[in-house]
PDB file of C-alpha atoms and ligand atoms in Angstrom:
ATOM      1  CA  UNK A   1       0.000   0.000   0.000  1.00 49.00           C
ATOM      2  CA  UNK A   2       1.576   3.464  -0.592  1.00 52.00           C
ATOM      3  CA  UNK A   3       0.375   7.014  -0.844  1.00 60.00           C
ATOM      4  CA  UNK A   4      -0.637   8.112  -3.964  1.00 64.00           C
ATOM      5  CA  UNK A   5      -2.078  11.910  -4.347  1.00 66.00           C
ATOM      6  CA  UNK A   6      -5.116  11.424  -6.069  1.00 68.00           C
ATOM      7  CA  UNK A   7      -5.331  15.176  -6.923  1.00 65.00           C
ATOM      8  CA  UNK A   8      -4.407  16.637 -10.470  1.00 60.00           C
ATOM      9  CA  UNK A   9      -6.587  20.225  -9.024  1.00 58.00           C
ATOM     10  CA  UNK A  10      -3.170  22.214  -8.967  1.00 50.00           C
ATOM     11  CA  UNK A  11      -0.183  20.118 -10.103  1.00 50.00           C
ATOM     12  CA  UNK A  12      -0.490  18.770 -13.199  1.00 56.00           C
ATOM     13  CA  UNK A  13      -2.417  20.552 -15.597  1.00 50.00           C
ATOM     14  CA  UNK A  14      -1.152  17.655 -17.940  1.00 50.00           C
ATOM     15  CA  UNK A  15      -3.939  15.042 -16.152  1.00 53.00           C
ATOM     16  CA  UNK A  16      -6.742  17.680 -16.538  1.00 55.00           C
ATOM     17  CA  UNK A  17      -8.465  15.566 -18.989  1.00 58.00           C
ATOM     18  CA  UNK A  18      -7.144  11.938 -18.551  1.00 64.00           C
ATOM     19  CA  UNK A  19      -8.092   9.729 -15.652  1.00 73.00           C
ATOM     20  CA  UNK A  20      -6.334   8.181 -13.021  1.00 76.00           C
ATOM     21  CA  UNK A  21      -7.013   4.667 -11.962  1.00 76.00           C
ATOM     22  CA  UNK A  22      -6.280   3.230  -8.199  1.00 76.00           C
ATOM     23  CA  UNK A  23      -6.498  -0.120  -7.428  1.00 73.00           C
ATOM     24  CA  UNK A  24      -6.037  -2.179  -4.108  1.00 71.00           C
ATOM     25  CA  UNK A  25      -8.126  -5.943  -3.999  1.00 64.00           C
ATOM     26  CA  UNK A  26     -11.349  -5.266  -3.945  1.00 80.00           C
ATOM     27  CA  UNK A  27     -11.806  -1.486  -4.451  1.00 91.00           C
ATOM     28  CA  UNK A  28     -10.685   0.370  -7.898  1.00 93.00           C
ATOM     29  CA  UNK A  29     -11.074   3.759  -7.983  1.00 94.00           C
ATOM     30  CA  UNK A  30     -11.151   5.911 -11.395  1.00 94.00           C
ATOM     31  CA  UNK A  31     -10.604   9.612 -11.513  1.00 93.00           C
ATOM     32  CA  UNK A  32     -12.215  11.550 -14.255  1.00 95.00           C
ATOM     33  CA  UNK A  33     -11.248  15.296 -14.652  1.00 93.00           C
ATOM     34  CA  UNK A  34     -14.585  16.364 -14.626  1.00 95.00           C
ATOM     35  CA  UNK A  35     -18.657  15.257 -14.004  1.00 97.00           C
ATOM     36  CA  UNK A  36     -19.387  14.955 -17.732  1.00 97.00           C
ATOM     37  CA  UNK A  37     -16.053  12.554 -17.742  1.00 97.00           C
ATOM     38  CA  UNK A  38     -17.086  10.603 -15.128  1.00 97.00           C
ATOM     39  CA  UNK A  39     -20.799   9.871 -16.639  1.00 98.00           C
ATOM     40  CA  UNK A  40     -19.315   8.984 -19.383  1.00 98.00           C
ATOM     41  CA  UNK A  41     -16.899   6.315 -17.766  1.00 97.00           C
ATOM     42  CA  UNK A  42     -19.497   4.973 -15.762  1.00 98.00           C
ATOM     43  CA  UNK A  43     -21.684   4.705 -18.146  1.00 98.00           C
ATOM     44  CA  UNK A  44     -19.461   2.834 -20.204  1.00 97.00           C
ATOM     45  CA  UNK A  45     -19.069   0.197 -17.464  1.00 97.00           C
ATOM     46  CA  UNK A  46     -22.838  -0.110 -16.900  1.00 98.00           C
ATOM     47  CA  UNK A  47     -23.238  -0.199 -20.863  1.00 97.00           C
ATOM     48  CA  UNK A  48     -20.786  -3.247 -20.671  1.00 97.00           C
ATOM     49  CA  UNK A  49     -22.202  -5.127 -17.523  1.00 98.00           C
ATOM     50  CA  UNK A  50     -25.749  -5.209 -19.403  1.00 97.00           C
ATOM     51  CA  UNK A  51     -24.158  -6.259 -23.004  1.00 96.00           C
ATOM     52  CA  UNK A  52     -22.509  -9.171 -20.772  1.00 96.00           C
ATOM     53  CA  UNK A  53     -25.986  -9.887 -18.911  1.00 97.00           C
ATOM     54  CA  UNK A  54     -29.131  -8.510 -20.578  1.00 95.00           C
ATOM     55  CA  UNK A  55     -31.315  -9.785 -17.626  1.00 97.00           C
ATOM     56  CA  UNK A  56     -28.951  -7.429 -15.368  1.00 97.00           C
ATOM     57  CA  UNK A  57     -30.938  -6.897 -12.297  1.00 98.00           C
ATOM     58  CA  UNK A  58     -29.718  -3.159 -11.878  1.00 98.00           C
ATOM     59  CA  UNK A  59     -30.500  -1.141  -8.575  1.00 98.00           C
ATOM     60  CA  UNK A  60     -30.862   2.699  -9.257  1.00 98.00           C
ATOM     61  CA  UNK A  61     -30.021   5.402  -6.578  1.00 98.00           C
ATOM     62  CA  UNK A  62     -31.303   8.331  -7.674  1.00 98.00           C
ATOM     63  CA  UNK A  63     -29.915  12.181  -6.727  1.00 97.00           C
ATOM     64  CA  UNK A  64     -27.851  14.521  -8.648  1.00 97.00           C
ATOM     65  CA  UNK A  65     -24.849  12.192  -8.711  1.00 98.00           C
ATOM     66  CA  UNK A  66     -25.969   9.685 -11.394  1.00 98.00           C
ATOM     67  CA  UNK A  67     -28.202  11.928 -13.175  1.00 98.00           C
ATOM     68  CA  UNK A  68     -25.833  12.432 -16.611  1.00 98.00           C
ATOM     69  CA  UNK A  69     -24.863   8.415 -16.587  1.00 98.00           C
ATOM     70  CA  UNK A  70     -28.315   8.197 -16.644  1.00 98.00           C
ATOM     71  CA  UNK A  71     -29.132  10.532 -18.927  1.00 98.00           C
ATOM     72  CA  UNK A  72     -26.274   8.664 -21.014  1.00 98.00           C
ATOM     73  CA  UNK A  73     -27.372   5.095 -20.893  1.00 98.00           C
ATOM     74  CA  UNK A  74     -30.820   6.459 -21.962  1.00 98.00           C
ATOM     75  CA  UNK A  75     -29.162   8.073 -25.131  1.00 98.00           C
ATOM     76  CA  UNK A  76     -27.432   4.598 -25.442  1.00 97.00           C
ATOM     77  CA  UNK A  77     -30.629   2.719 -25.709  1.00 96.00           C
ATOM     78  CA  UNK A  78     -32.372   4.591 -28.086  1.00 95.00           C
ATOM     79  CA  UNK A  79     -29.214   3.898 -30.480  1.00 95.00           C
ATOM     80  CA  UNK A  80     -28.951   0.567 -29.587  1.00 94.00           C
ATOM     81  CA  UNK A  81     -32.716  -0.674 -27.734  1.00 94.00           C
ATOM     82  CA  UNK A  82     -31.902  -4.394 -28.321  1.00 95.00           C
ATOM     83  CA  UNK A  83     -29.150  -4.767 -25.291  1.00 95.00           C
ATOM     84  CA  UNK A  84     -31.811  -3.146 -23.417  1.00 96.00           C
ATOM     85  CA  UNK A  85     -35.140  -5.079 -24.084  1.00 96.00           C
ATOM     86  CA  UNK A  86     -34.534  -7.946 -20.868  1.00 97.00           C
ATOM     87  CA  UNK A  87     -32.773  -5.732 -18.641  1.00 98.00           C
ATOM     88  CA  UNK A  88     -34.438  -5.426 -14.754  1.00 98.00           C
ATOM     89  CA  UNK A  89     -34.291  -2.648 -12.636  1.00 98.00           C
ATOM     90  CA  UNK A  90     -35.111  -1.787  -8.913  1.00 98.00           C
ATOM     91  CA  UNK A  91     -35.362   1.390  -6.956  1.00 98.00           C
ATOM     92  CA  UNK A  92     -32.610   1.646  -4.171  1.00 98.00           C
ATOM     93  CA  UNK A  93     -35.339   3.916  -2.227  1.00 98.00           C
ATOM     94  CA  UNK A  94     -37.963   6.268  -1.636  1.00 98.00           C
ATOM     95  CA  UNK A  95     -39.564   8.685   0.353  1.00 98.00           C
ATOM     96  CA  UNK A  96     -42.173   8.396   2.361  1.00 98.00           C
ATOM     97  CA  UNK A  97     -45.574   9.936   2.689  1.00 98.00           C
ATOM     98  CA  UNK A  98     -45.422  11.786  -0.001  1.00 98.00           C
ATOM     99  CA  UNK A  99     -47.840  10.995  -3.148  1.00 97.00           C
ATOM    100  CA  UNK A 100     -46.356   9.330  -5.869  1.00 97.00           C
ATOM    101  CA  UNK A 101     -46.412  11.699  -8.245  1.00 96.00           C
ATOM    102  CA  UNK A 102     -44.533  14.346  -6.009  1.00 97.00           C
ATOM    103  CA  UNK A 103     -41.465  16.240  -8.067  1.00 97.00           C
ATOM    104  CA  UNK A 104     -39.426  14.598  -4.990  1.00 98.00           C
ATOM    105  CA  UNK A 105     -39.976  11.184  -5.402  1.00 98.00           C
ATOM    106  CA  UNK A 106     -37.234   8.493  -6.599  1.00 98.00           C
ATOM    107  CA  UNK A 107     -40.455   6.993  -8.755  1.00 98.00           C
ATOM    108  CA  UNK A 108     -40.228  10.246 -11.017  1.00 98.00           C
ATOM    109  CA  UNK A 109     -36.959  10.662 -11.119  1.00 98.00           C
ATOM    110  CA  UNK A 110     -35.993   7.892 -12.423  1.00 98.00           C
ATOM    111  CA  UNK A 111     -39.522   7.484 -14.600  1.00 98.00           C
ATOM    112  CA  UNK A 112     -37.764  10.889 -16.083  1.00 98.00           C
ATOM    113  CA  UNK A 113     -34.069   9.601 -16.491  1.00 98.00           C
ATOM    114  CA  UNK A 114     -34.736   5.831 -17.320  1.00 97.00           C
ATOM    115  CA  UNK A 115     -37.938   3.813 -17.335  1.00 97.00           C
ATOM    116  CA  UNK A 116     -39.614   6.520 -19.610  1.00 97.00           C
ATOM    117  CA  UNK A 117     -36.504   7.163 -22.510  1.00 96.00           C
ATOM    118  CA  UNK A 118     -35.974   3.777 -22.224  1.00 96.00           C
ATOM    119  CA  UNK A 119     -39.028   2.183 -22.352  1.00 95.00           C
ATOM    120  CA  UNK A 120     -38.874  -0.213 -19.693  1.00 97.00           C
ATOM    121  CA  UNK A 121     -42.063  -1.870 -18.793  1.00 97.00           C
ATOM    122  CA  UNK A 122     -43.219  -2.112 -15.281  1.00 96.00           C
ATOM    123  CA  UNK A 123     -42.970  -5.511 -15.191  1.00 96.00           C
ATOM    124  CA  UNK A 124     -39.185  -4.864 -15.657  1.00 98.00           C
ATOM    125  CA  UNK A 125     -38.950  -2.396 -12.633  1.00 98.00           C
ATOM    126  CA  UNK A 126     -39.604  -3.028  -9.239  1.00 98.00           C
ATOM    127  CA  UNK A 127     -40.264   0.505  -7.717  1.00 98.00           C
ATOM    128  CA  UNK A 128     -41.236   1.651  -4.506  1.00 98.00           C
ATOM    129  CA  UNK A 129     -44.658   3.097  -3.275  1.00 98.00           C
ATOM    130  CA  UNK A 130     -43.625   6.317  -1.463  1.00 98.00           C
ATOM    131  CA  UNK A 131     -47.483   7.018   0.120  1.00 98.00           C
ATOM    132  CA  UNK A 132     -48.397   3.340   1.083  1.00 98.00           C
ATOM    133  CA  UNK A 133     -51.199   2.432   3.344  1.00 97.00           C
ATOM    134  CA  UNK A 134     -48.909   0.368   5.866  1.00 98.00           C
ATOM    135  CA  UNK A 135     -45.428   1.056   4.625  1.00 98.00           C
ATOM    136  CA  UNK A 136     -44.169  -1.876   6.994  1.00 98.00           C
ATOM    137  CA  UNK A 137     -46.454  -4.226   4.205  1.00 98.00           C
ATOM    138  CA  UNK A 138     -44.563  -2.116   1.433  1.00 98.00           C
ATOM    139  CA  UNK A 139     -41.443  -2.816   2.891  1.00 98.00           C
ATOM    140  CA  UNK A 140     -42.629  -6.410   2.841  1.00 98.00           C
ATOM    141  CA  UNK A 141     -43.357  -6.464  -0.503  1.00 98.00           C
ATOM    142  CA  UNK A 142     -40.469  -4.861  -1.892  1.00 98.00           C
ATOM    143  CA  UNK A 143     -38.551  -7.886   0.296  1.00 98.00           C
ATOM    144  CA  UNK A 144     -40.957 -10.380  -1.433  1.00 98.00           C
ATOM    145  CA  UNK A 145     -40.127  -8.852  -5.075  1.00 98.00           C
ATOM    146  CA  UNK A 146     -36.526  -9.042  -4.839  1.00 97.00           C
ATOM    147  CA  UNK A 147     -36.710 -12.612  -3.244  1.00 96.00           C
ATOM    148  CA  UNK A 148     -38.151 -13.345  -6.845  1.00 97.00           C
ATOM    149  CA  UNK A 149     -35.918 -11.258  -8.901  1.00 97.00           C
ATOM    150  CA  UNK A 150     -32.518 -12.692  -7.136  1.00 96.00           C
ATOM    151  CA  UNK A 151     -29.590 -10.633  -6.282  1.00 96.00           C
ATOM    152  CA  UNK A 152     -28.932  -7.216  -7.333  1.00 98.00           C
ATOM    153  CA  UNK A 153     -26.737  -7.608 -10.032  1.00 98.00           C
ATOM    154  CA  UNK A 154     -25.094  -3.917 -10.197  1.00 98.00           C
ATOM    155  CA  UNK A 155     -25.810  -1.454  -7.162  1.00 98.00           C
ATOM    156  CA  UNK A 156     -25.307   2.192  -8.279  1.00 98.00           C
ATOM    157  CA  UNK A 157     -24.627   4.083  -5.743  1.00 98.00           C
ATOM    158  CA  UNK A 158     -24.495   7.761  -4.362  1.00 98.00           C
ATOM    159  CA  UNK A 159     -23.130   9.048  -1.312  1.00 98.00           C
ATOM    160  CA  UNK A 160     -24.676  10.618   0.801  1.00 97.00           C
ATOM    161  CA  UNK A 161     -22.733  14.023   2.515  1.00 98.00           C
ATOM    162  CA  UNK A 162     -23.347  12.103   5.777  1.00 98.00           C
ATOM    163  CA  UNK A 163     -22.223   8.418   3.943  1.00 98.00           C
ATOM    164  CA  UNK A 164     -25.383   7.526   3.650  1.00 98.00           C
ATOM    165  CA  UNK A 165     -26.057   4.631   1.252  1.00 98.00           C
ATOM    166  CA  UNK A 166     -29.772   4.935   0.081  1.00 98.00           C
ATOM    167  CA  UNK A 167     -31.296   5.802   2.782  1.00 98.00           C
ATOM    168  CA  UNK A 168     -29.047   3.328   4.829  1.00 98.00           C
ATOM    169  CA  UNK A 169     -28.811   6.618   7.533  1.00 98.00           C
ATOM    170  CA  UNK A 170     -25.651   6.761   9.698  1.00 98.00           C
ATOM    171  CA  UNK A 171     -26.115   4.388  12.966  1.00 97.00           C
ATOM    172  CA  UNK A 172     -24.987   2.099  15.720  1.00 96.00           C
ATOM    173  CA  UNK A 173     -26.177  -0.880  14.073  1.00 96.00           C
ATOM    174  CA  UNK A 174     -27.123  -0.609  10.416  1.00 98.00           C
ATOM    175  CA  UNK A 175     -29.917  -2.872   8.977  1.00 98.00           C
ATOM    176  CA  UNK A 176     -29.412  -5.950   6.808  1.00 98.00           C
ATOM    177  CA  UNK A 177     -32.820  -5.831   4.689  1.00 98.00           C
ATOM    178  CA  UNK A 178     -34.968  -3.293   3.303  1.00 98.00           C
ATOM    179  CA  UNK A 179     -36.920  -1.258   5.813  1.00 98.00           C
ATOM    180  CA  UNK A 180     -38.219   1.977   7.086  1.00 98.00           C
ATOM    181  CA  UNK A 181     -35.804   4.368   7.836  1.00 98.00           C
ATOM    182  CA  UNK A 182     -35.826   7.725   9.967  1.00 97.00           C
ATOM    183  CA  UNK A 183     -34.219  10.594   7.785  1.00 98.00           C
ATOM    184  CA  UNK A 184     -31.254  12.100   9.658  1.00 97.00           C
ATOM    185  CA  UNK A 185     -31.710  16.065   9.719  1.00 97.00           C
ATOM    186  CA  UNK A 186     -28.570  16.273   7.239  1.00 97.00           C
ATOM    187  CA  UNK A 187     -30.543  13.770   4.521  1.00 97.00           C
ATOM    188  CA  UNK A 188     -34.231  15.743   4.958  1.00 96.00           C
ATOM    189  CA  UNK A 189     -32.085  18.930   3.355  1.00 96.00           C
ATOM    190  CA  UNK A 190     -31.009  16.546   0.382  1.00 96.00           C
ATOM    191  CA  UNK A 191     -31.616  18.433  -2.678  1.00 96.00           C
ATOM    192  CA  UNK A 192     -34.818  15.847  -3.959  1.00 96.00           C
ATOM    193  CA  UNK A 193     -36.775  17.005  -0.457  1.00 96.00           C
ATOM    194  CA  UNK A 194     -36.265  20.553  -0.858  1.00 96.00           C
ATOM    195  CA  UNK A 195     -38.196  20.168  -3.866  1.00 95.00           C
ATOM    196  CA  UNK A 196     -41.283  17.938  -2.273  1.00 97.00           C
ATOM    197  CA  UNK A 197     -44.691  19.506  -2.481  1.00 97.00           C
ATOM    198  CA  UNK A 198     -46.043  17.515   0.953  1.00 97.00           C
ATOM    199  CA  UNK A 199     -44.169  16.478   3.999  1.00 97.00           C
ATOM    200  CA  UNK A 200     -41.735  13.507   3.650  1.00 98.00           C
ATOM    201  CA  UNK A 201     -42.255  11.946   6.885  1.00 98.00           C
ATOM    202  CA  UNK A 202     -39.846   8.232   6.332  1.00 98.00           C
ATOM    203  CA  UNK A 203     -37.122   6.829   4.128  1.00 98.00           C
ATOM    204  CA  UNK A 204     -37.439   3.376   2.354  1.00 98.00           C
ATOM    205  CA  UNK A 205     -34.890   1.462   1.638  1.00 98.00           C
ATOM    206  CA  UNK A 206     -32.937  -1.773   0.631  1.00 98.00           C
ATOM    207  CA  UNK A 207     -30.850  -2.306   3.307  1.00 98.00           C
ATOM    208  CA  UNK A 208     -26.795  -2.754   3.517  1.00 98.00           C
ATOM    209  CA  UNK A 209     -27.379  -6.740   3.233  1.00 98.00           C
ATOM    210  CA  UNK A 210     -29.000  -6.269  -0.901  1.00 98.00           C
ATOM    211  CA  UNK A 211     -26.508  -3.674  -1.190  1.00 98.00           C
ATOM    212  CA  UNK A 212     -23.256  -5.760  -0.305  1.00 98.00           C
ATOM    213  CA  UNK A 213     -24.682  -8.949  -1.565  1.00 97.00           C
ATOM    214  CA  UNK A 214     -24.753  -7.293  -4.892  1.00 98.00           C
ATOM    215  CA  UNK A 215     -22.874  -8.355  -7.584  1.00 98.00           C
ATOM    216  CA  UNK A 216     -20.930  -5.496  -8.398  1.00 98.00           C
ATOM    217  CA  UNK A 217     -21.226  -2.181  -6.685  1.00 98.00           C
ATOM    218  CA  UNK A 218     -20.955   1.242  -8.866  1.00 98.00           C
ATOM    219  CA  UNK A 219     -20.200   3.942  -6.845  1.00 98.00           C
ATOM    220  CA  UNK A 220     -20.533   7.668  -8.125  1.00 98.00           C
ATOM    221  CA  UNK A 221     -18.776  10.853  -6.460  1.00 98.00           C
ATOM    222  CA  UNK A 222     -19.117  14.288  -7.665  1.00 98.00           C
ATOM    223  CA  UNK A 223     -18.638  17.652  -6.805  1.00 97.00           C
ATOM    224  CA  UNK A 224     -16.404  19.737  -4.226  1.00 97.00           C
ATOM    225  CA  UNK A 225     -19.767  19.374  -1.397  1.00 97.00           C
ATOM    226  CA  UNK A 226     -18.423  15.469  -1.282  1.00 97.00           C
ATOM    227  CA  UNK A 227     -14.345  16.362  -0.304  1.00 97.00           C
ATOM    228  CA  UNK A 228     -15.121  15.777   3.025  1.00 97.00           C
ATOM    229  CA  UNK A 229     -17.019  12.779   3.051  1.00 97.00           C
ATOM    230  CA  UNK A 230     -14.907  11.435   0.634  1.00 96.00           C
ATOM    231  CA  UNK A 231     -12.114  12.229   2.637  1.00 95.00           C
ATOM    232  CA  UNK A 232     -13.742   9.590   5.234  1.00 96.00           C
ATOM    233  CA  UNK A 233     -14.673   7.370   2.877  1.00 96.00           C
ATOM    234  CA  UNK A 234     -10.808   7.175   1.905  1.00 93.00           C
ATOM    235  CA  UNK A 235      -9.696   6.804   4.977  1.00 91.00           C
ATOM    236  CA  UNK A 236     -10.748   3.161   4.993  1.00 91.00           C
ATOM    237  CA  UNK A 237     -11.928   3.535   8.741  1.00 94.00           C
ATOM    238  CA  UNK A 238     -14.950   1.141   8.447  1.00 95.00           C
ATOM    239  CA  UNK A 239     -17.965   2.569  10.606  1.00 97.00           C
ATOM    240  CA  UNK A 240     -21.806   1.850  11.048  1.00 98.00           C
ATOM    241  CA  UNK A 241     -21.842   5.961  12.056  1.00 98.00           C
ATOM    242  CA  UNK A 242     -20.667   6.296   8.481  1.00 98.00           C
ATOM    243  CA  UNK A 243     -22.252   3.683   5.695  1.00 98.00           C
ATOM    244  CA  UNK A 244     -20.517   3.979   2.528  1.00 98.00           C
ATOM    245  CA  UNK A 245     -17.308   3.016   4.648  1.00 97.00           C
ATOM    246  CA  UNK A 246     -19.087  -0.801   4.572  1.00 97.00           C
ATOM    247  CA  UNK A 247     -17.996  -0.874   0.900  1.00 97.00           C
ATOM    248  CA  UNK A 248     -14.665  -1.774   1.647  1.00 94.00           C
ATOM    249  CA  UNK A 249     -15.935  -5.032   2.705  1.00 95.00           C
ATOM    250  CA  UNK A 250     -17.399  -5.784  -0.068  1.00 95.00           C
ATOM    251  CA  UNK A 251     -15.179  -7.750  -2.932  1.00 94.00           C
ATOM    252  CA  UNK A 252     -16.038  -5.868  -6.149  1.00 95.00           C
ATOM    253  CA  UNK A 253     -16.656  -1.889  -5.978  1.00 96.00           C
ATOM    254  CA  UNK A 254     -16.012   0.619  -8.825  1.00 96.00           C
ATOM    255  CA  UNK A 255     -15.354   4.101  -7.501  1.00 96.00           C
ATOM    256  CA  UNK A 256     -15.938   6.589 -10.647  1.00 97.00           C
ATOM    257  CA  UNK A 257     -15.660   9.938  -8.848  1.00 96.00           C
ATOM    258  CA  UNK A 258     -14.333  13.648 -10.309  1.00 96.00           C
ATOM    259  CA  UNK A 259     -11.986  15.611  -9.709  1.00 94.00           C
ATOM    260  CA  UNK A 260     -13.815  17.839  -7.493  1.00 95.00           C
ATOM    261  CA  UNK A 261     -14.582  15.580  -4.967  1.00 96.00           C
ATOM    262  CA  UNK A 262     -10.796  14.453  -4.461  1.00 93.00           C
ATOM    263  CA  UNK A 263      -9.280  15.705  -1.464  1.00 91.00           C
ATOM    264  CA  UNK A 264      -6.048  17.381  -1.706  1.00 82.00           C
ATOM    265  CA  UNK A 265      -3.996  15.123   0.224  1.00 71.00           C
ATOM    266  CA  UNK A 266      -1.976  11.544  -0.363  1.00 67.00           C
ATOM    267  CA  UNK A 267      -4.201   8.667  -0.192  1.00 69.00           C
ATOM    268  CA  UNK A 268      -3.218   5.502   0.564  1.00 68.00           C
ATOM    269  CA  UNK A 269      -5.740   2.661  -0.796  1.00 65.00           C
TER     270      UNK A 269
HETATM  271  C1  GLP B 301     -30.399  10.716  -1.527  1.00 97.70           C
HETATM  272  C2  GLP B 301     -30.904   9.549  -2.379  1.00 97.70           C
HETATM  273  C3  GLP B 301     -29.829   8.505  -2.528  1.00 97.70           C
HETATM  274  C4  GLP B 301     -28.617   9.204  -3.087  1.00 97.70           C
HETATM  275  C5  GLP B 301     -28.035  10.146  -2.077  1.00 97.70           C
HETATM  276  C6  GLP B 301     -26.970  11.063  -2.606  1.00 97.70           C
HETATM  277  O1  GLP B 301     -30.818  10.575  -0.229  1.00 97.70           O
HETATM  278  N1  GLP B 301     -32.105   8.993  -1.862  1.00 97.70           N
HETATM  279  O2  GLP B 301     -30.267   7.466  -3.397  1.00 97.70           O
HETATM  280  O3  GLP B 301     -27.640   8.275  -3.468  1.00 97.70           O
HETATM  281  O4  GLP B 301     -29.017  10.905  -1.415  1.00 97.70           O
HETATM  282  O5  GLP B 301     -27.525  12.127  -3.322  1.00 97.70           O
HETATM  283  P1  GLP B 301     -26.737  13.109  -4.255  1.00 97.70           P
HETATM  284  O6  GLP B 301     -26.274  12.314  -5.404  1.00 97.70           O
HETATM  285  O7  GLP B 301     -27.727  14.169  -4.684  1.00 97.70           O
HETATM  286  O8  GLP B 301     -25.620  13.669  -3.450  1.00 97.70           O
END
């Protein structure tokens, strides 16, 4: 293990619009110069897990992270909608108590970015209700559905500025399966609730056990807002009180972050 500085920001204008890759067993870690460049690498890698797999069983965070990978893989499968047509998607959460149809919810989101451009039935996606009845018998179903869909093949995930993983919310003792989650104060700023019409009152979520018996786990980091938890993430100090830490237990993660987000210090991975 040695220290490698991750960080082209001031000292070598050279890198500005390569990438650099980082790789220790289980973890690799890609550098893009920019957000645009890092959509486009990730993308790439989904586009390549799916053209291996077709039934991929795909798990979608949602946010501002993976919006332009999205928006990619949508372009991609109007050019080529055959590599598409047995693909299988799930929502990695929701919030809750808000009606579906509410700007904030992960359903439209990702109806926006994915299902609709790419024409993915519901039969296909396995989505959450954010306003159920009794959202411990949501919770239950979603269980139920992914019992019959299998293992997530990719996870994409976002991080959130307090590490959470969906809405896997920093804790003593995180939770193996999906459940109902209490929003930390940090997560009920999150850009998606600021734009909710009614009062999100819950988080649902997969829990860390879908998310680390995934297949493959996609990771997405943008922007100079993550440097800091980034900085823990990195750090490799493996915490309940901070989620996306958990990943380093996991034996196949792809980190595609930018520049931005790269803290200006040596790393050692
Ligand atoms: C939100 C979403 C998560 C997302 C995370 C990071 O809470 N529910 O799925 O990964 O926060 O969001 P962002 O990419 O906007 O930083």
């Amino acid at each position: 293990m040695s220290a490698i500085n991750l960080s082209t920001k001031k000292h070598d204008k050279k890198m500005a619009n390569t990438t650099k890759t980082v790789r220790n067993l289980s973890l690799e870690l890609i550098v893009a110069s920019d957000y645009e460049k890092m959509s486009q690498l990730a993308t790439k890698k989904i586009f390549k897990e799916i053209k291996l797999n077709p039934k991929l069983l795909i798990s979608l965070a949602t946010g501002s992270t993976p919006t332009r990978a999205y928006d990619l893989l949508a372009e991609k499968s109007k050019k080529e909608p055959k590599i598409f047509n047995k693909v299988r998607m799930i929502g990695l959460d929701e919030w809750g108590g808000v009606p579906n149809n509410d700007p904030c919810t992960c359903l439209e989101y990702i109806m926006e970015h994915l299902t609709g451009p790419m024409n993915i039935p519901t039969k296909r996606f396995t989505s959450w209700d954010s306003d159920p009845q009794d959202p411990a018998k949501e919770v239950e179903r979603v269980t139920k559905a992914l019992e019959k869909e299998g293992d997530i093949d990719v996870c994409i995930l976002g991080m959130g500025v307090n590490g959470h993983l969906g809405f896997n919310e920093p804790t003593d003792s995180l939770k193996l399966k999906p459940h109902i989650a209490e929003l930390t104060d940090t997560t009920k700023k999150h850009t998606m609730a600021q734009e909710a019409e009614h009062e999100i009152k819950y988080g649902l979520t997969l829990g860390m056990g879908e998310i680390m018996r995934s297949k493959k786990v996609i990771l997405l980091v943008n922007g100079a807002h993550k440097v800091e938890p980034f900085k823990i993430f990195l750090s490799q100090k493996i915490s309940a009180q901070f989620p996306a830490s958990i990943l380093w237990l996991h034996p196949n993660v792809t980190v595609f972050c930018d520049e931005d987000a790269v803290p200006e210090m040596p790393i050692k991975i």
